[in-house]
Coordinates of C-alpha atoms in Angstrom, one line a residue:
Chain A
L636 CA -15.7 47.9 23.4
A637 CA -19.0 46.1 23.6
D638 CA -20.9 49.2 22.3
A639 CA -18.3 49.8 19.6
W640 CA -18.6 46.1 18.5
R641 CA -22.4 46.2 18.5
D642 CA -23.1 49.7 17.1
T643 CA -20.3 50.5 14.6
P644 CA -21.6 50.0 11.1
T645 CA -19.6 48.0 8.6
K646 CA -18.7 50.0 5.6
W647 CA -17.3 48.2 2.5
Y648 CA -14.8 50.0 0.2
P649 CA -13.6 48.7 -3.1
L650 CA -9.9 47.7 -3.2
P651 CA -7.7 49.7 -5.5
I652 CA -7.3 47.8 -8.8
G653 CA -3.5 47.4 -8.2
I654 CA -3.9 45.8 -4.8
G655 CA -6.7 43.5 -6.1
A656 CA -4.6 42.4 -9.1
L657 CA -1.6 41.8 -6.8
L658 CA -3.7 39.6 -4.5
L659 CA -5.0 37.6 -7.4
V660 CA -1.5 37.0 -8.7
V661 CA -0.3 35.9 -5.2
L662 CA -3.3 33.6 -4.8
N663 CA -2.8 32.1 -8.3
Y664 CA 0.9 31.5 -7.5
R665 CA 0.0 29.8 -4.2
K666 CA -2.5 27.6 -6.0
N667 CA -0.1 26.5 -8.7
Y668 CA 3.1 26.1 -6.9
S669 CA 2.5 26.1 -3.2
S670 CA -0.1 23.5 -2.6
K671 CA 2.2 21.4 -0.5
E672 CA 0.3 18.4 0.9
V673 CA 1.0 15.0 -0.5
V674 CA -1.5 12.2 0.0
V675 CA -0.3 8.7 -0.5
D676 CA -2.8 6.3 -2.1
G677 CA -3.0 2.6 -1.5
D678 CA -0.4 1.8 -4.1
G679 CA 2.1 4.0 -2.5
N680 CA 1.9 6.8 -5.1
A681 CA 2.2 10.3 -3.7
R682 CA -0.2 13.0 -4.9
R683 CA -1.3 16.4 -3.8
G684 CA -4.1 16.5 -1.3
G685 CA -5.4 18.7 1.4
R686 CA -5.1 18.6 5.2
W687 CA -5.2 22.1 6.6
G688 CA -2.1 21.7 8.8
V689 CA 0.1 20.9 5.8
H690 CA -1.4 23.8 3.9
V691 CA -0.6 26.2 6.7
L692 CA 3.0 25.0 7.0
G693 CA 3.3 24.7 3.2
A694 CA 2.4 28.3 2.8
L695 CA 5.6 29.2 4.6
P696 CA 8.7 29.6 2.4
L697 CA 10.6 27.0 4.4
R698 CA 13.0 26.1 1.6
N699 CA 14.0 29.7 1.0
L700 CA 14.4 30.2 4.7
S701 CA 16.5 27.1 5.0
R702 CA 18.9 28.3 2.2
L703 CA 19.0 31.8 3.8
W704 CA 19.8 30.2 7.2
G705 CA 22.6 28.2 5.5
Y706 CA 24.0 31.3 3.9
L707 CA 24.0 33.3 7.1
N708 CA 25.7 30.4 9.0
S709 CA 28.4 30.1 6.3
L710 CA 29.6 33.7 6.9
T711 CA 33.0 33.9 8.4
L712 CA 32.9 35.0 12.0
P713 CA 35.6 37.3 13.6
V714 CA 38.3 35.2 15.1
W715 CA 37.9 36.9 18.5
F716 CA 34.2 36.1 18.6
R717 CA 34.4 32.4 17.8
P718 CA 35.3 31.0 21.2
Y719 CA 32.5 33.0 22.9
G720 CA 29.9 32.4 20.2
F721 CA 30.6 28.6 20.0
R722 CA 30.7 28.2 23.7
L723 CA 27.4 29.9 24.0
Y724 CA 25.9 27.7 21.3
A725 CA 27.4 24.6 23.1
W726 CA 25.9 25.7 26.4
V727 CA 22.5 26.4 24.9
F728 CA 22.3 23.1 22.9
G729 CA 24.3 20.9 25.2
C730 CA 27.3 20.1 23.0
N731 CA 30.2 18.2 24.5
L732 CA 33.2 20.2 23.3
D733 CA 35.7 17.7 24.8
E734 CA 34.7 15.2 22.1
M735 CA 35.6 17.4 19.1
A736 CA 38.5 16.5 17.0
E737 CA 39.6 20.1 16.6
Q738 CA 39.7 21.6 20.1
D739 CA 40.7 25.1 19.1
L740 CA 37.4 26.9 18.6
K741 CA 39.1 29.6 16.6
H742 CA 39.7 27.0 13.9
Y743 CA 35.9 26.9 13.0
T744 CA 35.3 29.8 10.7
S745 CA 31.5 29.8 10.9
L746 CA 28.6 28.3 12.8
G747 CA 28.1 26.0 9.9
D748 CA 31.6 24.8 10.1
F749 CA 31.3 24.2 13.9
F750 CA 27.9 22.5 13.4
Y751 CA 29.6 20.0 11.0
R752 CA 32.4 19.3 13.4
S753 CA 34.1 15.9 13.5
L754 CA 34.8 13.9 16.6
K755 CA 38.0 12.5 18.1
D756 CA 38.9 9.0 17.1
G757 CA 37.7 6.5 19.7
V758 CA 35.2 8.6 21.5
R759 CA 32.4 6.5 20.0
P760 CA 33.3 2.8 20.4
I761 CA 31.4 0.7 17.8
A762 CA 29.5 -2.2 19.4
S763 CA 29.9 -5.6 17.9
T764 CA 26.3 -6.3 17.4
A765 CA 24.2 -6.7 14.2
L766 CA 22.9 -3.1 14.2
V767 CA 24.4 0.0 15.8
S768 CA 23.1 3.5 15.9
P769 CA 24.1 5.5 12.8
A770 CA 24.1 8.9 14.6
D771 CA 23.9 10.7 17.9
G772 CA 20.2 11.4 18.6
K773 CA 17.0 10.2 20.2
I774 CA 15.1 7.1 19.2
L775 CA 11.7 8.4 18.1
H776 CA 10.0 5.2 17.1
F777 CA 10.8 1.7 16.0
G778 CA 9.0 -1.5 15.2
T779 CA 8.0 -3.7 12.3
V780 CA 6.6 -2.7 9.0
E781 CA 3.1 -4.0 8.8
G782 CA 1.1 -4.1 5.5
A783 CA 3.7 -2.0 3.6
R784 CA 3.2 0.9 6.0
V785 CA 5.6 2.4 8.4
E786 CA 4.4 3.9 11.7
Q787 CA 5.6 7.5 12.1
V788 CA 4.2 7.8 15.6
K789 CA 1.6 5.7 17.3
G790 CA -1.4 5.5 15.1
I791 CA 0.0 7.5 12.2
T792 CA 1.5 5.6 9.3
Y793 CA 2.9 6.3 5.9
S794 CA 3.6 4.1 2.8
L795 CA 6.9 2.3 2.5
D796 CA 6.7 2.7 -1.3
A797 CA 6.3 6.5 -0.9
L798 CA 9.3 6.6 1.5
L799 CA 11.6 4.6 -0.6
G800 CA 10.2 5.3 -4.0
S801 CA 8.9 3.0 -6.7
S802 CA 9.2 3.2 -10.5
S803 CA 5.9 2.9 -12.3
P804 CA 4.4 4.4 -15.5
S805 CA 2.7 7.0 -13.4
N806 CA 5.9 7.8 -11.5
P807 CA 8.8 7.9 -14.0
V808 CA 12.3 7.7 -12.6
E809 CA 15.0 10.1 -13.7
T810 CA 18.2 8.2 -13.6
V811 CA 21.3 10.3 -13.3
P812 CA 24.8 9.1 -14.3
F813 CA 27.0 8.5 -11.3
T814 CA 30.8 8.7 -11.1
H815 CA 33.0 8.9 -8.1
G816 CA 33.7 12.6 -8.3
N817 CA 35.9 12.5 -5.2
P818 CA 39.3 11.1 -6.0
D819 CA 39.7 10.2 -2.3
A820 CA 36.5 8.1 -2.4
R821 CA 37.3 4.5 -1.6
K822 CA 36.9 2.2 -4.5
V823 CA 36.9 -1.4 -3.4
S824 CA 38.3 -3.8 -5.9
D825 CA 37.2 -7.4 -5.9
E826 CA 40.4 -8.4 -4.1
Q827 CA 40.1 -5.7 -1.4
F828 CA 36.6 -6.2 -0.2
A829 CA 37.7 -8.5 2.5
D830 CA 39.9 -5.9 4.1
V831 CA 38.0 -2.6 4.4
N832 CA 39.8 0.1 6.3
G833 CA 42.0 -2.5 7.7
I834 CA 39.1 -4.5 9.1
P835 CA 38.7 -8.0 7.8
Y836 CA 35.2 -8.5 6.4
S837 CA 34.2 -11.5 4.5
L838 CA 31.8 -11.6 1.6
D839 CA 29.4 -13.3 3.8
D840 CA 29.4 -10.3 6.2
F841 CA 28.1 -8.1 3.4
L842 CA 25.9 -10.4 1.4
G843 CA 25.2 -13.3 3.8
R844 CA 21.9 -14.9 3.1
I845 CA 21.2 -13.2 -0.2
S846 CA 22.0 -16.5 -2.0
Q847 CA 19.6 -18.3 0.3
T848 CA 17.0 -15.7 -0.3
R849 CA 17.1 -16.3 -4.0
S850 CA 17.1 -20.1 -3.5
V851 CA 13.7 -19.8 -1.8
E852 CA 12.0 -18.7 -4.9
G853 CA 9.8 -21.3 -6.3
D854 CA 9.9 -23.4 -3.2
A855 CA 6.4 -24.7 -2.7
S856 CA 7.0 -25.3 1.0
V857 CA 7.4 -21.6 1.6
P858 CA 4.2 -19.6 1.8
S859 CA 4.2 -17.1 -1.0
A860 CA 3.8 -13.5 0.1
S861 CA 1.1 -11.4 -1.5
P862 CA 2.4 -8.8 -3.9
S863 CA 1.6 -6.0 -1.5
S864 CA 3.3 -7.5 1.5
A865 CA 5.8 -5.2 3.1
L866 CA 8.6 -7.6 2.9
D867 CA 8.1 -8.1 -0.8
V868 CA 7.9 -4.3 -1.3
G869 CA 11.2 -3.8 0.5
V870 CA 13.1 -6.5 -1.3
R871 CA 11.6 -5.6 -4.7
V872 CA 12.5 -2.0 -4.2
A873 CA 16.0 -2.8 -3.1
L874 CA 16.9 -5.4 -5.7
G875 CA 14.7 -4.1 -8.6
S876 CA 13.1 -7.4 -9.0
K877 CA 10.3 -9.5 -7.6
E878 CA 12.5 -11.5 -5.3
A879 CA 10.6 -13.9 -3.1
P880 CA 11.0 -13.2 0.6
T881 CA 12.1 -15.8 3.1
K882 CA 9.6 -17.3 5.5
S883 CA 11.4 -16.2 8.6
S884 CA 12.2 -12.6 8.0
R885 CA 10.3 -9.3 8.6
L886 CA 10.9 -5.7 7.8
F887 CA 11.9 -3.5 10.7
F888 CA 12.1 0.2 11.0
C889 CA 13.6 2.8 13.3
V890 CA 13.6 6.6 13.4
I891 CA 16.3 8.6 15.0
Y892 CA 15.9 12.3 15.6
L893 CA 19.0 14.5 15.7
A894 CA 18.5 17.6 17.8
P895 CA 20.3 20.9 16.9
G896 CA 23.2 20.5 19.3
D897 CA 23.9 16.9 18.3
Y898 CA 26.9 15.7 16.3
H899 CA 25.4 15.8 12.8
R900 CA 27.4 13.4 10.8
F901 CA 26.0 9.9 10.3
H902 CA 27.8 6.5 10.1
S903 CA 27.1 3.1 8.8
P904 CA 24.9 1.1 11.2
T905 CA 26.1 -2.3 10.0
A906 CA 28.1 -4.0 7.3
W907 CA 26.2 -3.5 4.1
V908 CA 26.4 -2.7 0.5
V909 CA 24.6 0.5 -0.8
E910 CA 23.4 -0.3 -4.3
R911 CA 21.6 2.9 -5.2
R912 CA 20.4 6.2 -3.9
R913 CA 17.2 8.0 -4.5
H914 CA 17.0 11.7 -4.0
F915 CA 13.5 13.0 -3.3
S916 CA 13.4 16.8 -3.5
G917 CA 10.6 17.9 -1.1
E918 CA 9.6 20.2 1.7
L919 CA 11.8 21.0 4.6
F920 CA 9.3 20.8 7.5
S921 CA 10.7 20.5 11.0
V922 CA 11.1 16.9 12.0
S923 CA 11.1 17.5 15.7
P924 CA 9.0 15.1 17.8
F925 CA 6.4 17.8 18.2
V926 CA 5.8 18.1 14.5
A927 CA 6.2 14.4 13.9
Q928 CA 3.3 13.7 16.2
R929 CA 1.1 16.1 14.3
L930 CA 2.0 16.2 10.7
Q931 CA 1.0 13.1 8.8
D932 CA 3.4 11.8 6.1
L933 CA 6.1 14.0 7.4
F934 CA 8.9 11.7 6.3
V935 CA 7.3 11.3 2.8
L936 CA 6.9 15.0 2.3
N937 CA 10.4 16.1 3.3
E938 CA 13.5 16.2 1.2
R939 CA 15.4 13.0 1.7
V940 CA 18.0 10.6 0.3
A941 CA 17.1 7.0 0.3
L942 CA 20.1 4.7 0.3
L943 CA 19.1 1.3 -0.7
G944 CA 21.1 -1.9 -0.5
R945 CA 21.6 -5.3 1.1
W946 CA 23.1 -6.7 4.3
R947 CA 23.6 -10.3 5.3
Y948 CA 19.9 -10.7 6.2
G949 CA 18.5 -9.2 3.0
F950 CA 17.2 -5.7 2.2
F951 CA 18.7 -2.7 4.1
S952 CA 18.0 1.0 3.7
M953 CA 19.0 4.2 5.4
I954 CA 17.1 7.4 4.7
P955 CA 18.5 10.7 6.0
V956 CA 15.6 13.2 6.1
G957 CA 16.3 16.9 5.9
A958 CA 14.6 19.7 7.9
T959 CA 14.3 23.4 7.9
N960 CA 17.5 24.2 9.7
V961 CA 19.5 21.3 8.2
G962 CA 18.3 20.9 4.7
S963 CA 21.6 19.9 3.1
I964 CA 22.5 16.2 3.1
K965 CA 26.0 15.1 2.2
I966 CA 27.0 11.6 1.2
N967 CA 30.8 11.2 1.3
F968 CA 31.0 8.6 -1.5
D969 CA 28.5 10.5 -3.7
Q970 CA 30.0 13.9 -4.6
A971 CA 27.4 14.4 -7.4
L972 CA 24.5 14.6 -4.9
R973 CA 23.1 18.1 -4.4
T974 CA 20.3 18.7 -2.0
N975 CA 18.2 21.8 -1.0
V976 CA 18.9 23.5 -4.3
R977 CA 17.0 26.5 -5.6
G978 CA 14.1 25.8 -8.0
R979 CA 10.6 24.7 -8.4
L980 CA 9.8 21.4 -6.6
P981 CA 9.3 18.4 -8.9
P982 CA 6.0 16.5 -8.6
P983 CA 5.6 14.7 -5.3
G984 CA 6.9 11.2 -5.2
T985 CA 9.4 11.6 -8.1
F986 CA 13.1 11.1 -7.5
R987 CA 16.5 11.1 -9.1
E988 CA 18.3 7.8 -8.9
A989 CA 21.9 6.9 -9.1
T990 CA 23.4 3.4 -8.8
Y991 CA 26.8 2.6 -7.1
S992 CA 27.5 -0.6 -9.0
G993 CA 30.8 0.8 -10.2
A994 CA 32.2 1.0 -6.6
S995 CA 32.7 -2.7 -6.5
T996 CA 31.9 -5.1 -9.4
L997 CA 31.7 -8.1 -7.1
L998 CA 29.5 -6.5 -4.5
S999 CA 27.6 -4.3 -7.0
G1000 CA 27.6 -1.3 -4.8
Q1001 CA 29.4 0.7 -2.1
P1002 CA 30.4 -1.5 0.8
L1003 CA 30.4 0.0 4.2
V1004 CA 31.4 -1.3 7.6
P1005 CA 29.8 -0.5 11.0
G1006 CA 30.7 2.9 12.2
E1007 CA 32.2 4.1 8.9
E1008 CA 31.3 7.7 8.3
M1009 CA 28.8 8.1 5.5
G1010 CA 28.0 11.8 5.4
G1011 CA 26.1 14.3 7.4
F1012 CA 23.6 17.1 7.6
C1013 CA 24.7 20.7 7.1
L1014 CA 23.0 23.9 8.2
G1015 CA 20.7 25.2 5.5
Chain B
S1116 CA 17.0 16.2 10.9
S1117 CA 16.2 12.5 11.1
I1118 CA 17.4 9.2 10.0
V1119 CA 15.0 6.4 9.1
L1120 CA 16.2 2.8 8.9
V1121 CA 14.1 0.1 7.1
F1122 CA 15.6 -3.3 6.9
E1123 CA 14.9 -7.0 6.6
A1124 CA 15.9 -9.1 9.5
P1125 CA 15.1 -12.5 11.0
D1126 CA 12.0 -12.8 13.1
D1127 CA 14.1 -13.2 16.2
F1128 CA 15.7 -9.8 15.8
V1129 CA 15.6 -8.0 19.1
W1130 CA 15.7 -4.3 19.7
K1131 CA 18.0 -3.1 22.4
V1132 CA 16.7 0.4 22.6
H1133 CA 13.5 2.0 23.8
A1134 CA 11.5 5.0 22.4
G1135 CA 12.9 8.3 23.8
Q1136 CA 16.3 6.9 24.5
K1137 CA 19.3 9.0 23.6
V1138 CA 21.9 7.1 21.7
K1139 CA 25.4 7.8 20.4
Y1140 CA 26.6 6.6 17.1
G1141 CA 28.1 3.1 17.4
E1142 CA 25.8 2.1 20.3
V1143 CA 23.9 -1.1 20.3
M1144 CA 20.5 -0.8 18.6
G1145 CA 19.6 -4.4 17.9
D1146 CA 20.8 -7.9 17.5

């Protein structure tokens, strides 16, 4: 081998014209459409950039793979195979089959159907604290938002504006009309808001201190926040205005990772009002802890749905982030939302926005109570 | 898949979880 390596002469041959032309076409395609990395500047605007890790991952057709994965898992399985197949899946990924609402495994027609299973009533008691977990999963990271940046993992941060979106002349927003396409969707009238799903909730539970927040504006005794402060960014993004923050509040964040075997529906973590959603079409990189520790701006690059609103302490947002195997995000009260659809990706940082003000004229949004099912992630 | 929560809360908001902890929906996260 050493002799061959040392002594074998290198001979160069011209590529056939056809192969050369094909390579040029592929390279041109990659250059135009597959340069995946997004760099977020100081103002929170996302733009294409270049770290090699993202380029390598971005070269993979993850979105197409995700849709193919979804299609394969939507195929109807033979009835005799379902109990064996689903029990094997449950054993591999640690699913607790006793918690399922539908115990007959033959009822689930496909792996996708089984993956999106619902749970029995009462198997998840809802704690009576300010904030409960919205999903089954693992806490990846949590803390406070400092300087309008959210920490992905220790030492790696991304811009809050890029995560939640911001409208600016350089980043136009495409507003889509929203109607409650689902006739079963709960529309809360002004009279009913205090009795949601049989649970008495007062207006204060939903809106709480918002009125106090507004009253702080102009108060000379309250230190004014700089325009770039994280709190101001969050409140401004949520309310669409330059609301002044209160002096005793901060922005907090938390990231929950849902592993393949986990129950994949998500629920409301508190009593809050969702005012709008912003759908960011994007990549579908894996969001496993391994990748999250290595890929910068992961949560800004991936397809996600930012649900923005208010709770009794001010701004509140919940952002389901898709991944390769679970690229489809469903929101129960938003039947018009379509994620992981075929087509060319829009420019990074752009989003489609819909407002839920029609759900309740008094609350100006979709009210949710703790533990209420909001939607989920589907395979592919 | 992942879920990111970003919210405003009083300074005395206390997390009741730790990094790496497995949680079920409805479990306490903070108060």
